[in-house]
PDB file of C-alpha atoms in Angstrom:
ATOM      1  CA  MET A   1      -0.005  -0.001   0.008  1.00 48.00           C
ATOM      2  CA  ALA A   2       2.987   2.329   0.513  1.00 47.00           C
ATOM      3  CA  PHE A   3       3.673   2.330  -3.230  1.00 72.00           C
ATOM      4  CA  VAL A   4       0.039   3.154  -4.003  1.00 71.00           C
ATOM      5  CA  SER A   5       0.152   6.023  -1.530  1.00 74.00           C
ATOM      6  CA  ASP A   6       3.277   7.357  -3.262  1.00 76.00           C
ATOM      7  CA  VAL A   7       1.459   7.408  -6.600  1.00 72.00           C
ATOM      8  CA  LYS A   8      -1.528   9.138  -4.944  1.00 77.00           C
ATOM      9  CA  ASN A   9       0.814  11.795  -3.545  1.00 79.00           C
ATOM     10  CA  ASP A  10       2.256  12.326  -7.039  1.00 78.00           C
ATOM     11  CA  ILE A  11      -1.249  12.816  -8.442  1.00 76.00           C
ATOM     12  CA  ASP A  12      -2.054  15.395  -5.768  1.00 79.00           C
ATOM     13  CA  PHE A  13       1.240  17.182  -6.468  1.00 83.00           C
ATOM     14  CA  TYR A  14       0.603  17.468 -10.201  1.00 78.00           C
ATOM     15  CA  LYS A  15      -2.969  18.625  -9.562  1.00 83.00           C
ATOM     16  CA  GLY A  16      -1.580  21.468  -7.453  1.00 85.00           C
ATOM     17  CA  LEU A  17       1.024  22.275 -10.095  1.00 84.00           C
ATOM     18  CA  ALA A  18      -1.677  22.352 -12.782  1.00 84.00           C
ATOM     19  CA  ASN A  19      -3.689  24.845 -10.699  1.00 88.00           C
ATOM     20  CA  LEU A  20      -0.590  27.009 -10.292  1.00 89.00           C
ATOM     21  CA  LEU A  21       0.043  26.973 -14.047  1.00 86.00           C
ATOM     22  CA  LYS A  22      -3.578  27.981 -14.618  1.00 88.00           C
ATOM     23  CA  VAL A  23      -3.025  31.077 -12.432  1.00 90.00           C
ATOM     24  CA  LEU A  24       0.238  31.934 -14.206  1.00 89.00           C
ATOM     25  CA  LYS A  25      -1.448  31.620 -17.610  1.00 88.00           C
ATOM     26  CA  GLY A  26      -4.140  34.041 -16.478  1.00 90.00           C
ATOM     27  CA  ILE A  27      -1.484  36.498 -15.373  1.00 90.00           C
ATOM     28  CA  ALA A  28       0.346  36.208 -18.729  1.00 87.00           C
ATOM     29  CA  ILE A  29      -2.901  36.839 -20.637  1.00 90.00           C
ATOM     30  CA  SER A  30      -3.704  39.892 -18.498  1.00 90.00           C
ATOM     31  CA  GLN A  31      -0.195  41.282 -18.972  1.00 88.00           C
ATOM     32  CA  PHE A  32      -0.387  40.801 -22.737  1.00 87.00           C
ATOM     33  CA  TYR A  33      -3.631  42.687 -23.233  1.00 89.00           C
ATOM     34  CA  ALA A  34      -2.824  45.357 -20.613  1.00 88.00           C
ATOM     35  CA  PHE A  35       0.506  46.163 -22.300  1.00 84.00           C
ATOM     36  CA  GLU A  36      -1.052  46.044 -25.761  1.00 86.00           C
ATOM     37  CA  LYS A  37      -3.360  48.899 -24.691  1.00 86.00           C
ATOM     38  CA  LYS A  38      -0.392  50.928 -23.345  1.00 85.00           C
ATOM     39  CA  ILE A  39       1.536  50.944 -26.628  1.00 82.00           C
ATOM     40  CA  GLN A  40       1.596  54.412 -28.132  1.00 78.00           C
ATOM     41  CA  ASP A  41       0.950  54.830 -31.840  1.00 77.00           C
ATOM     42  CA  PHE A  42       3.140  57.321 -33.713  1.00 76.00           C
ATOM     43  CA  GLU A  43       1.949  56.247 -37.172  1.00 76.00           C
ATOM     44  CA  GLU A  44       0.937  59.758 -38.315  1.00 77.00           C
ATOM     45  CA  PHE A  45       4.362  61.124 -37.405  1.00 77.00           C
ATOM     46  CA  SER A  46       6.155  58.211 -39.031  1.00 77.00           C
ATOM     47  CA  ALA A  47       4.056  58.477 -42.203  1.00 80.00           C
ATOM     48  CA  ALA A  48       4.794  62.217 -42.477  1.00 81.00           C
ATOM     49  CA  VAL A  49       8.543  61.694 -42.129  1.00 80.00           C
ATOM     50  CA  GLU A  50       8.560  58.784 -44.582  1.00 78.00           C
ATOM     51  CA  GLU A  51       6.562  60.746 -47.129  1.00 77.00           C
ATOM     52  CA  PHE A  52       8.921  63.742 -46.889  1.00 74.00           C
ATOM     53  CA  LEU A  53      11.985  61.527 -47.239  1.00 78.00           C
ATOM     54  CA  GLY A  54      10.326  59.576 -50.017  1.00 72.00           C
ATOM     55  CA  ARG A  55       9.879  62.690 -52.120  1.00 72.00           C
ATOM     56  CA  MET A  56      13.598  63.443 -51.934  1.00 73.00           C
ATOM     57  CA  ASN A  57      16.033  61.909 -54.369  1.00 69.00           C
ATOM     58  CA  LEU A  58      17.998  59.996 -51.782  1.00 74.00           C
ATOM     59  CA  ARG A  59      20.274  58.483 -54.405  1.00 74.00           C
ATOM     60  CA  SER A  60      21.870  61.883 -54.925  1.00 74.00           C
ATOM     61  CA  ILE A  61      22.637  62.274 -51.233  1.00 79.00           C
ATOM     62  CA  THR A  62      25.980  61.005 -49.934  1.00 84.00           C
ATOM     63  CA  HIS A  63      25.347  60.129 -46.317  1.00 87.00           C
ATOM     64  CA  PRO A  64      26.230  56.979 -44.309  1.00 91.00           C
ATOM     65  CA  LEU A  65      22.617  56.563 -43.170  1.00 92.00           C
ATOM     66  CA  ILE A  66      21.519  56.430 -46.823  1.00 90.00           C
ATOM     67  CA  ASN A  67      24.558  55.039 -48.648  1.00 88.00           C
ATOM     68  CA  PRO A  68      26.656  52.737 -46.416  1.00 89.00           C
ATOM     69  CA  GLN A  69      30.330  53.582 -46.133  1.00 87.00           C
ATOM     70  CA  SER A  70      31.264  50.184 -44.665  1.00 91.00           C
ATOM     71  CA  SER A  71      30.611  46.575 -45.664  1.00 92.00           C
ATOM     72  CA  ILE A  72      30.456  45.520 -41.992  1.00 95.00           C
ATOM     73  CA  ILE A  73      26.998  44.775 -40.601  1.00 97.00           C
ATOM     74  CA  GLY A  74      25.699  45.597 -37.152  1.00 97.00           C
ATOM     75  CA  VAL A  75      23.253  42.925 -35.959  1.00 97.00           C
ATOM     76  CA  VAL A  76      20.980  43.844 -33.056  1.00 98.00           C
ATOM     77  CA  ALA A  77      19.428  40.901 -31.201  1.00 96.00           C
ATOM     78  CA  VAL A  78      16.508  41.892 -28.954  1.00 96.00           C
ATOM     79  CA  THR A  79      16.148  39.366 -26.137  1.00 93.00           C
ATOM     80  CA  SER A  80      14.258  39.218 -22.854  1.00 88.00           C
ATOM     81  CA  ASP A  81      15.509  39.252 -19.263  1.00 84.00           C
ATOM     82  CA  THR A  82      12.523  37.250 -18.029  1.00 78.00           C
ATOM     83  CA  GLY A  83      12.106  33.467 -17.824  1.00 71.00           C
ATOM     84  CA  LEU A  84       9.520  30.913 -18.978  1.00 64.00           C
ATOM     85  CA  LEU A  85       9.804  31.933 -22.644  1.00 71.00           C
ATOM     86  CA  GLY A  86      10.174  28.478 -24.158  1.00 58.00           C
ATOM     87  CA  GLY A  87      13.431  29.127 -26.023  1.00 83.00           C
ATOM     88  CA  LEU A  88      12.404  32.460 -27.534  1.00 86.00           C
ATOM     89  CA  ASN A  89      15.741  34.096 -26.642  1.00 89.00           C
ATOM     90  CA  ALA A  90      17.669  31.214 -28.157  1.00 89.00           C
ATOM     91  CA  GLN A  91      15.759  31.607 -31.431  1.00 92.00           C
ATOM     92  CA  VAL A  92      16.639  35.294 -31.634  1.00 94.00           C
ATOM     93  CA  ILE A  93      20.332  34.735 -30.833  1.00 94.00           C
ATOM     94  CA  ASN A  94      20.602  31.816 -33.280  1.00 94.00           C
ATOM     95  CA  ALA A  95      19.097  33.970 -36.014  1.00 95.00           C
ATOM     96  CA  ALA A  96      21.691  36.666 -35.210  1.00 95.00           C
ATOM     97  CA  PHE A  97      24.526  34.110 -35.378  1.00 95.00           C
ATOM     98  CA  ARG A  98      23.308  32.936 -38.779  1.00 95.00           C
ATOM     99  CA  GLU A  99      23.341  36.514 -40.037  1.00 94.00           C
ATOM    100  CA  LEU A 100      26.864  37.078 -38.734  1.00 94.00           C
ATOM    101  CA  SER A 101      28.056  33.833 -40.364  1.00 93.00           C
ATOM    102  CA  LYS A 102      27.214  35.338 -43.773  1.00 93.00           C
ATOM    103  CA  GLN A 103      29.398  38.413 -43.444  1.00 92.00           C
ATOM    104  CA  ARG A 104      31.707  40.249 -41.084  1.00 94.00           C
ATOM    105  CA  GLY A 105      29.779  42.083 -38.401  1.00 95.00           C
ATOM    106  CA  VAL A 106      29.256  43.332 -34.871  1.00 96.00           C
ATOM    107  CA  LEU A 107      26.723  41.751 -32.516  1.00 97.00           C
ATOM    108  CA  ILE A 108      24.706  44.116 -30.325  1.00 97.00           C
ATOM    109  CA  VAL A 109      22.578  42.322 -27.725  1.00 96.00           C
ATOM    110  CA  VAL A 110      19.632  43.880 -25.916  1.00 95.00           C
ATOM    111  CA  GLY A 111      18.927  41.908 -22.732  1.00 91.00           C
ATOM    112  CA  GLU A 112      20.980  40.011 -20.154  1.00 89.00           C
ATOM    113  CA  ARG A 113      19.851  36.541 -21.299  1.00 88.00           C
ATOM    114  CA  GLY A 114      21.047  37.250 -24.826  1.00 90.00           C
ATOM    115  CA  LYS A 115      24.456  38.315 -23.526  1.00 90.00           C
ATOM    116  CA  VAL A 116      24.726  35.058 -21.601  1.00 90.00           C
ATOM    117  CA  TYR A 117      23.845  33.020 -24.719  1.00 89.00           C
ATOM    118  CA  ALA A 118      26.492  34.911 -26.731  1.00 90.00           C
ATOM    119  CA  ARG A 119      29.175  34.353 -24.090  1.00 90.00           C
ATOM    120  CA  GLU A 120      28.352  30.633 -23.902  1.00 90.00           C
ATOM    121  CA  ARG A 121      28.945  30.455 -27.658  1.00 88.00           C
ATOM    122  CA  GLY A 122      32.208  32.398 -27.342  1.00 90.00           C
ATOM    123  CA  VAL A 123      30.895  35.361 -29.326  1.00 90.00           C
ATOM    124  CA  SER A 124      31.788  38.898 -28.180  1.00 92.00           C
ATOM    125  CA  CYS A 125      29.016  41.463 -28.179  1.00 94.00           C
ATOM    126  CA  VAL A 126      28.027  44.987 -27.292  1.00 95.00           C
ATOM    127  CA  TYR A 127      25.500  44.834 -24.449  1.00 95.00           C
ATOM    128  CA  MET A 128      22.478  47.073 -24.007  1.00 94.00           C
ATOM    129  CA  GLU A 129      20.127  46.800 -21.035  1.00 92.00           C
ATOM    130  CA  GLY A 130      16.974  44.711 -21.468  1.00 90.00           C
ATOM    131  CA  VAL A 131      13.707  46.376 -22.435  1.00 90.00           C
ATOM    132  CA  LYS A 132      11.654  47.730 -19.521  1.00 89.00           C
ATOM    133  CA  GLU A 133       8.103  48.992 -19.916  1.00 85.00           C
ATOM    134  CA  GLU A 134       8.647  52.208 -17.949  1.00 86.00           C
ATOM    135  CA  TYR A 135      11.712  53.201 -20.033  1.00 90.00           C
ATOM    136  CA  LEU A 136      10.593  51.954 -23.425  1.00 90.00           C
ATOM    137  CA  TYR A 137      11.080  55.148 -25.425  1.00 91.00           C
ATOM    138  CA  SER A 138      14.234  56.300 -23.626  1.00 94.00           C
ATOM    139  CA  GLN A 139      15.817  52.900 -24.249  1.00 96.00           C
ATOM    140  CA  ALA A 140      14.803  53.077 -27.907  1.00 95.00           C
ATOM    141  CA  ALA A 141      16.393  56.514 -28.164  1.00 96.00           C
ATOM    142  CA  ALA A 142      19.585  55.284 -26.440  1.00 96.00           C
ATOM    143  CA  LEU A 143      19.939  52.405 -28.906  1.00 97.00           C
ATOM    144  CA  ARG A 144      19.191  54.779 -31.811  1.00 97.00           C
ATOM    145  CA  ASN A 145      21.902  57.174 -30.623  1.00 97.00           C
ATOM    146  CA  TYR A 146      24.460  54.371 -30.355  1.00 97.00           C
ATOM    147  CA  LEU A 147      23.665  52.891 -33.765  1.00 97.00           C
ATOM    148  CA  ILE A 148      23.755  56.237 -35.602  1.00 96.00           C
ATOM    149  CA  LYS A 149      27.023  57.186 -33.902  1.00 96.00           C
ATOM    150  CA  GLU A 150      28.661  53.925 -34.992  1.00 96.00           C
ATOM    151  CA  VAL A 151      27.306  54.217 -38.567  1.00 96.00           C
ATOM    152  CA  LEU A 152      28.660  57.776 -38.840  1.00 94.00           C
ATOM    153  CA  LYS A 153      32.005  56.567 -37.496  1.00 94.00           C
ATOM    154  CA  GLY A 154      32.081  53.781 -40.058  1.00 93.00           C
ATOM    155  CA  THR A 155      32.106  50.946 -37.509  1.00 94.00           C
ATOM    156  CA  PHE A 156      29.407  49.304 -39.571  1.00 95.00           C
ATOM    157  CA  GLY A 157      27.358  50.357 -42.579  1.00 94.00           C
ATOM    158  CA  THR A 158      24.209  48.236 -42.406  1.00 95.00           C
ATOM    159  CA  VAL A 159      22.125  47.704 -39.289  1.00 97.00           C
ATOM    160  CA  LYS A 160      19.751  44.764 -39.032  1.00 97.00           C
ATOM    161  CA  ILE A 161      17.502  44.190 -36.006  1.00 98.00           C
ATOM    162  CA  ILE A 162      16.333  40.678 -35.122  1.00 97.00           C
ATOM    163  CA  TYR A 163      13.464  40.443 -32.660  1.00 96.00           C
ATOM    164  CA  PRO A 164      10.392  38.405 -31.677  1.00 94.00           C
ATOM    165  CA  HIS A 165       7.132  39.762 -33.050  1.00 92.00           C
ATOM    166  CA  ALA A 166       3.811  38.879 -31.405  1.00 88.00           C
ATOM    167  CA  TYR A 167       1.008  38.889 -33.951  1.00 88.00           C
ATOM    168  CA  SER A 168      -1.413  37.591 -31.346  1.00 88.00           C
ATOM    169  CA  LEU A 169      -1.395  35.842 -27.980  1.00 87.00           C
ATOM    170  CA  VAL A 170      -0.806  32.487 -29.676  1.00 85.00           C
ATOM    171  CA  SER A 171       1.292  33.564 -32.648  1.00 83.00           C
ATOM    172  CA  GLN A 172       4.894  34.799 -32.482  1.00 85.00           C
ATOM    173  CA  LYS A 173       7.593  34.893 -35.150  1.00 90.00           C
ATOM    174  CA  ILE A 174      11.238  35.934 -35.252  1.00 94.00           C
ATOM    175  CA  GLU A 175      11.463  38.936 -37.564  1.00 95.00           C
ATOM    176  CA  GLU A 176      14.404  40.697 -39.187  1.00 95.00           C
ATOM    177  CA  VAL A 177      14.342  44.332 -40.329  1.00 95.00           C
ATOM    178  CA  VAL A 178      17.039  46.495 -41.899  1.00 95.00           C
ATOM    179  CA  LEU A 179      17.080  49.812 -40.039  1.00 95.00           C
ATOM    180  CA  PHE A 180      20.029  51.386 -41.915  1.00 94.00           C
ATOM    181  CA  PRO A 181      20.603  52.290 -44.656  1.00 93.00           C
ATOM    182  CA  TYR A 182      17.269  54.054 -44.872  1.00 90.00           C
ATOM    183  CA  THR A 183      15.327  53.242 -48.028  1.00 85.00           C
ATOM    184  CA  SER A 184      12.081  54.723 -49.320  1.00 74.00           C
ATOM    185  CA  SER A 185       9.200  52.759 -50.758  1.00 64.00           C
ATOM    186  CA  LEU A 186       7.694  55.817 -52.503  1.00 50.00           C
ATOM    187  CA  ASP A 187       7.446  55.605 -56.287  1.00 50.00           C
ATOM    188  CA  GLU A 188      10.199  57.456 -58.142  1.00 56.00           C
ATOM    189  CA  ASP A 189       7.707  59.482 -60.216  1.00 55.00           C
ATOM    190  CA  LYS A 190       6.467  61.130 -57.005  1.00 55.00           C
ATOM    191  CA  ARG A 191       9.888  62.449 -56.036  1.00 55.00           C
ATOM    192  CA  ILE A 192      10.679  66.135 -56.236  1.00 55.00           C
ATOM    193  CA  ASP A 193      13.512  67.757 -58.155  1.00 56.00           C
ATOM    194  CA  MET A 194      15.690  68.986 -55.305  1.00 54.00           C
ATOM    195  CA  ALA A 195      17.277  71.608 -57.560  1.00 56.00           C
ATOM    196  CA  ASP A 196      13.927  73.437 -57.721  1.00 56.00           C
ATOM    197  CA  PHE A 197      14.026  74.194 -53.974  1.00 55.00           C
ATOM    198  CA  LEU A 198      16.042  76.565 -51.856  1.00 52.00           C
ATOM    199  CA  TRP A 199      17.415  74.576 -48.918  1.00 57.00           C
ATOM    200  CA  GLU A 200      17.995  76.477 -45.707  1.00 60.00           C
ATOM    201  CA  SER A 201      20.194  73.581 -44.524  1.00 60.00           C
ATOM    202  CA  TYR A 202      22.195  71.094 -46.504  1.00 71.00           C
ATOM    203  CA  ALA A 203      19.992  68.259 -47.761  1.00 73.00           C
ATOM    204  CA  GLU A 204      22.326  65.765 -46.048  1.00 81.00           C
ATOM    205  CA  ARG A 205      21.700  67.420 -42.659  1.00 85.00           C
ATOM    206  CA  VAL A 206      17.941  67.450 -43.231  1.00 83.00           C
ATOM    207  CA  VAL A 207      17.961  63.755 -44.138  1.00 85.00           C
ATOM    208  CA  GLU A 208      20.158  62.883 -41.149  1.00 89.00           C
ATOM    209  CA  TYR A 209      17.814  64.631 -38.726  1.00 90.00           C
ATOM    210  CA  LEU A 210      14.655  63.080 -40.203  1.00 89.00           C
ATOM    211  CA  VAL A 211      16.182  59.572 -40.178  1.00 92.00           C
ATOM    212  CA  TYR A 212      17.316  60.287 -36.622  1.00 93.00           C
ATOM    213  CA  LEU A 213      13.667  60.963 -35.606  1.00 92.00           C
ATOM    214  CA  TRP A 214      12.225  58.110 -37.695  1.00 92.00           C
ATOM    215  CA  SER A 215      14.628  55.440 -36.399  1.00 94.00           C
ATOM    216  CA  ALA A 216      13.718  56.088 -32.744  1.00 93.00           C
ATOM    217  CA  LYS A 217      10.085  55.432 -33.587  1.00 93.00           C
ATOM    218  CA  GLU A 218      10.989  52.239 -35.464  1.00 93.00           C
ATOM    219  CA  ILE A 219      13.038  50.905 -32.542  1.00 96.00           C
ATOM    220  CA  TYR A 220      10.254  51.856 -30.122  1.00 94.00           C
ATOM    221  CA  ASP A 221       7.812  49.781 -32.197  1.00 93.00           C
ATOM    222  CA  ILE A 222      10.244  46.851 -32.216  1.00 95.00           C
ATOM    223  CA  PHE A 223      10.731  47.028 -28.452  1.00 95.00           C
ATOM    224  CA  SER A 224       6.942  47.186 -27.980  1.00 93.00           C
ATOM    225  CA  VAL A 225       6.122  44.080 -30.049  1.00 92.00           C
ATOM    226  CA  SER A 226       9.120  42.286 -28.505  1.00 92.00           C
ATOM    227  CA  ARG A 227       7.723  42.943 -25.046  1.00 91.00           C
ATOM    228  CA  LEU A 228       4.333  41.652 -26.198  1.00 92.00           C
ATOM    229  CA  ALA A 229       6.045  38.557 -27.569  1.00 90.00           C
ATOM    230  CA  GLU A 230       7.468  37.854 -24.100  1.00 88.00           C
ATOM    231  CA  PHE A 231       3.993  37.644 -22.587  1.00 89.00           C
ATOM    232  CA  ALA A 232       2.691  35.601 -25.512  1.00 89.00           C
ATOM    233  CA  ALA A 233       5.658  33.187 -25.439  1.00 86.00           C
ATOM    234  CA  ARG A 234       5.271  32.756 -21.681  1.00 86.00           C
ATOM    235  CA  PHE A 235       1.580  31.897 -22.128  1.00 88.00           C
ATOM    236  CA  MET A 236       2.363  29.373 -24.879  1.00 85.00           C
ATOM    237  CA  HIS A 237       5.138  27.805 -22.798  1.00 83.00           C
ATOM    238  CA  LEU A 238       2.822  27.493 -19.788  1.00 87.00           C
ATOM    239  CA  GLU A 239       0.104  26.076 -22.014  1.00 87.00           C
ATOM    240  CA  ASP A 240       2.504  23.448 -23.316  1.00 84.00           C
ATOM    241  CA  CYS A 241       3.547  22.584 -19.760  1.00 84.00           C
ATOM    242  CA  THR A 242      -0.120  22.245 -18.789  1.00 86.00           C
ATOM    243  CA  HIS A 243      -0.755  19.709 -21.578  1.00 83.00           C
ATOM    244  CA  LYS A 244       2.291  17.670 -20.497  1.00 86.00           C
ATOM    245  CA  ILE A 245       1.178  17.695 -16.856  1.00 83.00           C
ATOM    246  CA  ASP A 246      -2.347  16.660 -17.861  1.00 82.00           C
ATOM    247  CA  GLU A 247      -0.934  13.710 -19.815  1.00 83.00           C
ATOM    248  CA  LEU A 248       1.313  12.735 -16.901  1.00 82.00           C
ATOM    249  CA  GLU A 249      -1.580  13.006 -14.464  1.00 78.00           C
ATOM    250  CA  GLU A 250      -3.715  10.715 -16.618  1.00 78.00           C
ATOM    251  CA  LYS A 251      -0.914   8.137 -16.681  1.00 81.00           C
ATOM    252  CA  LEU A 252      -0.541   8.357 -12.919  1.00 74.00           C
ATOM    253  CA  LYS A 253      -4.289   7.923 -12.438  1.00 74.00           C
ATOM    254  CA  TYR A 254      -4.251   4.824 -14.628  1.00 74.00           C
ATOM    255  CA  LYS A 255      -1.254   3.500 -12.706  1.00 75.00           C
ATOM    256  CA  TYR A 256      -2.977   4.249  -9.367  1.00 68.00           C
ATOM    257  CA  PHE A 257      -6.204   2.453 -10.240  1.00 74.00           C
ATOM    258  CA  ARG A 258      -4.303  -0.486 -11.773  1.00 73.00           C
ATOM    259  CA  LEU A 259      -2.286  -0.878  -8.572  1.00 68.00           C
ATOM    260  CA  LYS A 260      -5.435  -0.575  -6.449  1.00 69.00           C
ATOM    261  CA  HIS A 261      -7.074  -3.262  -8.561  1.00 68.00           C
ATOM    262  CA  GLU A 262      -4.034  -5.549  -8.287  1.00 66.00           C
ATOM    263  CA  LEU A 263      -3.878  -5.064  -4.521  1.00 69.00           C
ATOM    264  CA  THR A 264      -7.600  -5.816  -4.220  1.00 67.00           C
ATOM    265  CA  ASP A 265      -7.185  -8.971  -6.298  1.00 65.00           C
ATOM    266  CA  GLN A 266      -4.198 -10.017  -4.202  1.00 67.00           C
ATOM    267  CA  SER A 267      -6.109  -9.427  -0.966  1.00 64.00           C
ATOM    268  CA  MET A 268      -9.031 -11.458  -2.233  1.00 66.00           C
ATOM    269  CA  ARG A 269      -6.758 -14.335  -3.257  1.00 65.00           C
ATOM    270  CA  GLU A 270      -5.035 -14.285   0.129  1.00 61.00           C
ATOM    271  CA  LEU A 271      -8.393 -14.305   1.934  1.00 65.00           C
ATOM    272  CA  PHE A 272      -9.623 -17.148  -0.243  1.00 62.00           C
ATOM    273  CA  ALA A 273      -6.442 -19.158   0.374  1.00 61.00           C
ATOM    274  CA  ALA A 274      -6.667 -18.526   4.148  1.00 60.00           C
ATOM    275  CA  ARG A 275     -10.306 -19.606   4.115  1.00 64.00           C
ATOM    276  CA  MET A 276      -9.428 -22.864   2.344  1.00 65.00           C
ATOM    277  CA  ILE A 277      -6.647 -23.596   4.855  1.00 64.00           C
ATOM    278  CA  PHE A 278      -9.033 -22.850   7.705  1.00 61.00           C
ATOM    279  CA  ASP A 279     -11.722 -25.157   6.255  1.00 60.00           C
ATOM    280  CA  ARG A 280      -9.224 -28.023   5.846  1.00 63.00           C
ATOM    281  CA  LYS A 281      -8.119 -27.741   9.455  1.00 61.00           C
ATOM    282  CA  LYS A 282     -11.747 -28.081  10.492  1.00 58.00           C
TER     283      LYS A 282
END
C-alpha cells in the first residue's frame, strides 16, 4: 500500500502544479492585453517623415545613413531578461549568429539573457540593457543614438535588427528588419527635383535629422512588439507545460487504479487461500 500512496501523492502534487500553471497563464494573458493597450501609436508622425523623405532623391545624397560607407554589418538581437519563454531568446540569438556567419559584423545584444547566450557560444558582443516597460522610449532613443554614432564613425554600414514579433497571444515569429541604410518605398515618379528648392540647410543634414527621428520610432515599435512577444511566449510555454502535466496526471491515475485493482485482487486471493486452509483444518 505504501507504493500506492506514493502514486496518490504524485497525483495530488501534479494537480496542485496544474492549478498554479492555470493562475500563471491568467497573469500572462492579462499582462499581454494590458501592455497592448499601453503601446503608443506614432503612425501619423512616421508616415509624415517617410513621405517627406520619399519625395527626396535619396540616391543623390551621400550620407552613411543612406549610402553605407562600410561593408560591416551591425546585428541587433533583442532578447528578454525574463524566464519561462520556451526558447524564444535562443531563437533570436541563433538567427543573429546565422546573419553574422554570412558576413563580417558586430553583434549588439539587448537583454541580459542574450548576452549570456552569446558568451556561452564564445561570441563577443556589445551589451544594451533589457527592455523595460517604464523606459521603453528612452531605451529606444539610447539604442538609436548608439547605432547612428557607429554608422557615422564607419564601424558598420548596415544595421539589421532581429526580434520576436507577437502577432497575437498564440502567434509569435522571429522577424528581421534592416534599419540602416534608410530606403524609401515611394514611387520614383512622386519624387521632387531637389534643384527646384532653396534649402535652408544642406539636404544631407535634413535627411540625417529626419532619419534620426524616424529610427527612434521604429526601434520603439520593435521594443513594444518584442515585449508583447514575451507575454505571448510565456503563455504558450505554460500552455505546453499544462498539456504535458495533464498527460502525466492521466498516466498516474491509470497506474494508481491499476495498482489498487491488483492489490484488491491479491487481498481477495489471500483471503480465499486462508479460508481454504481454515476449512481443511476443520
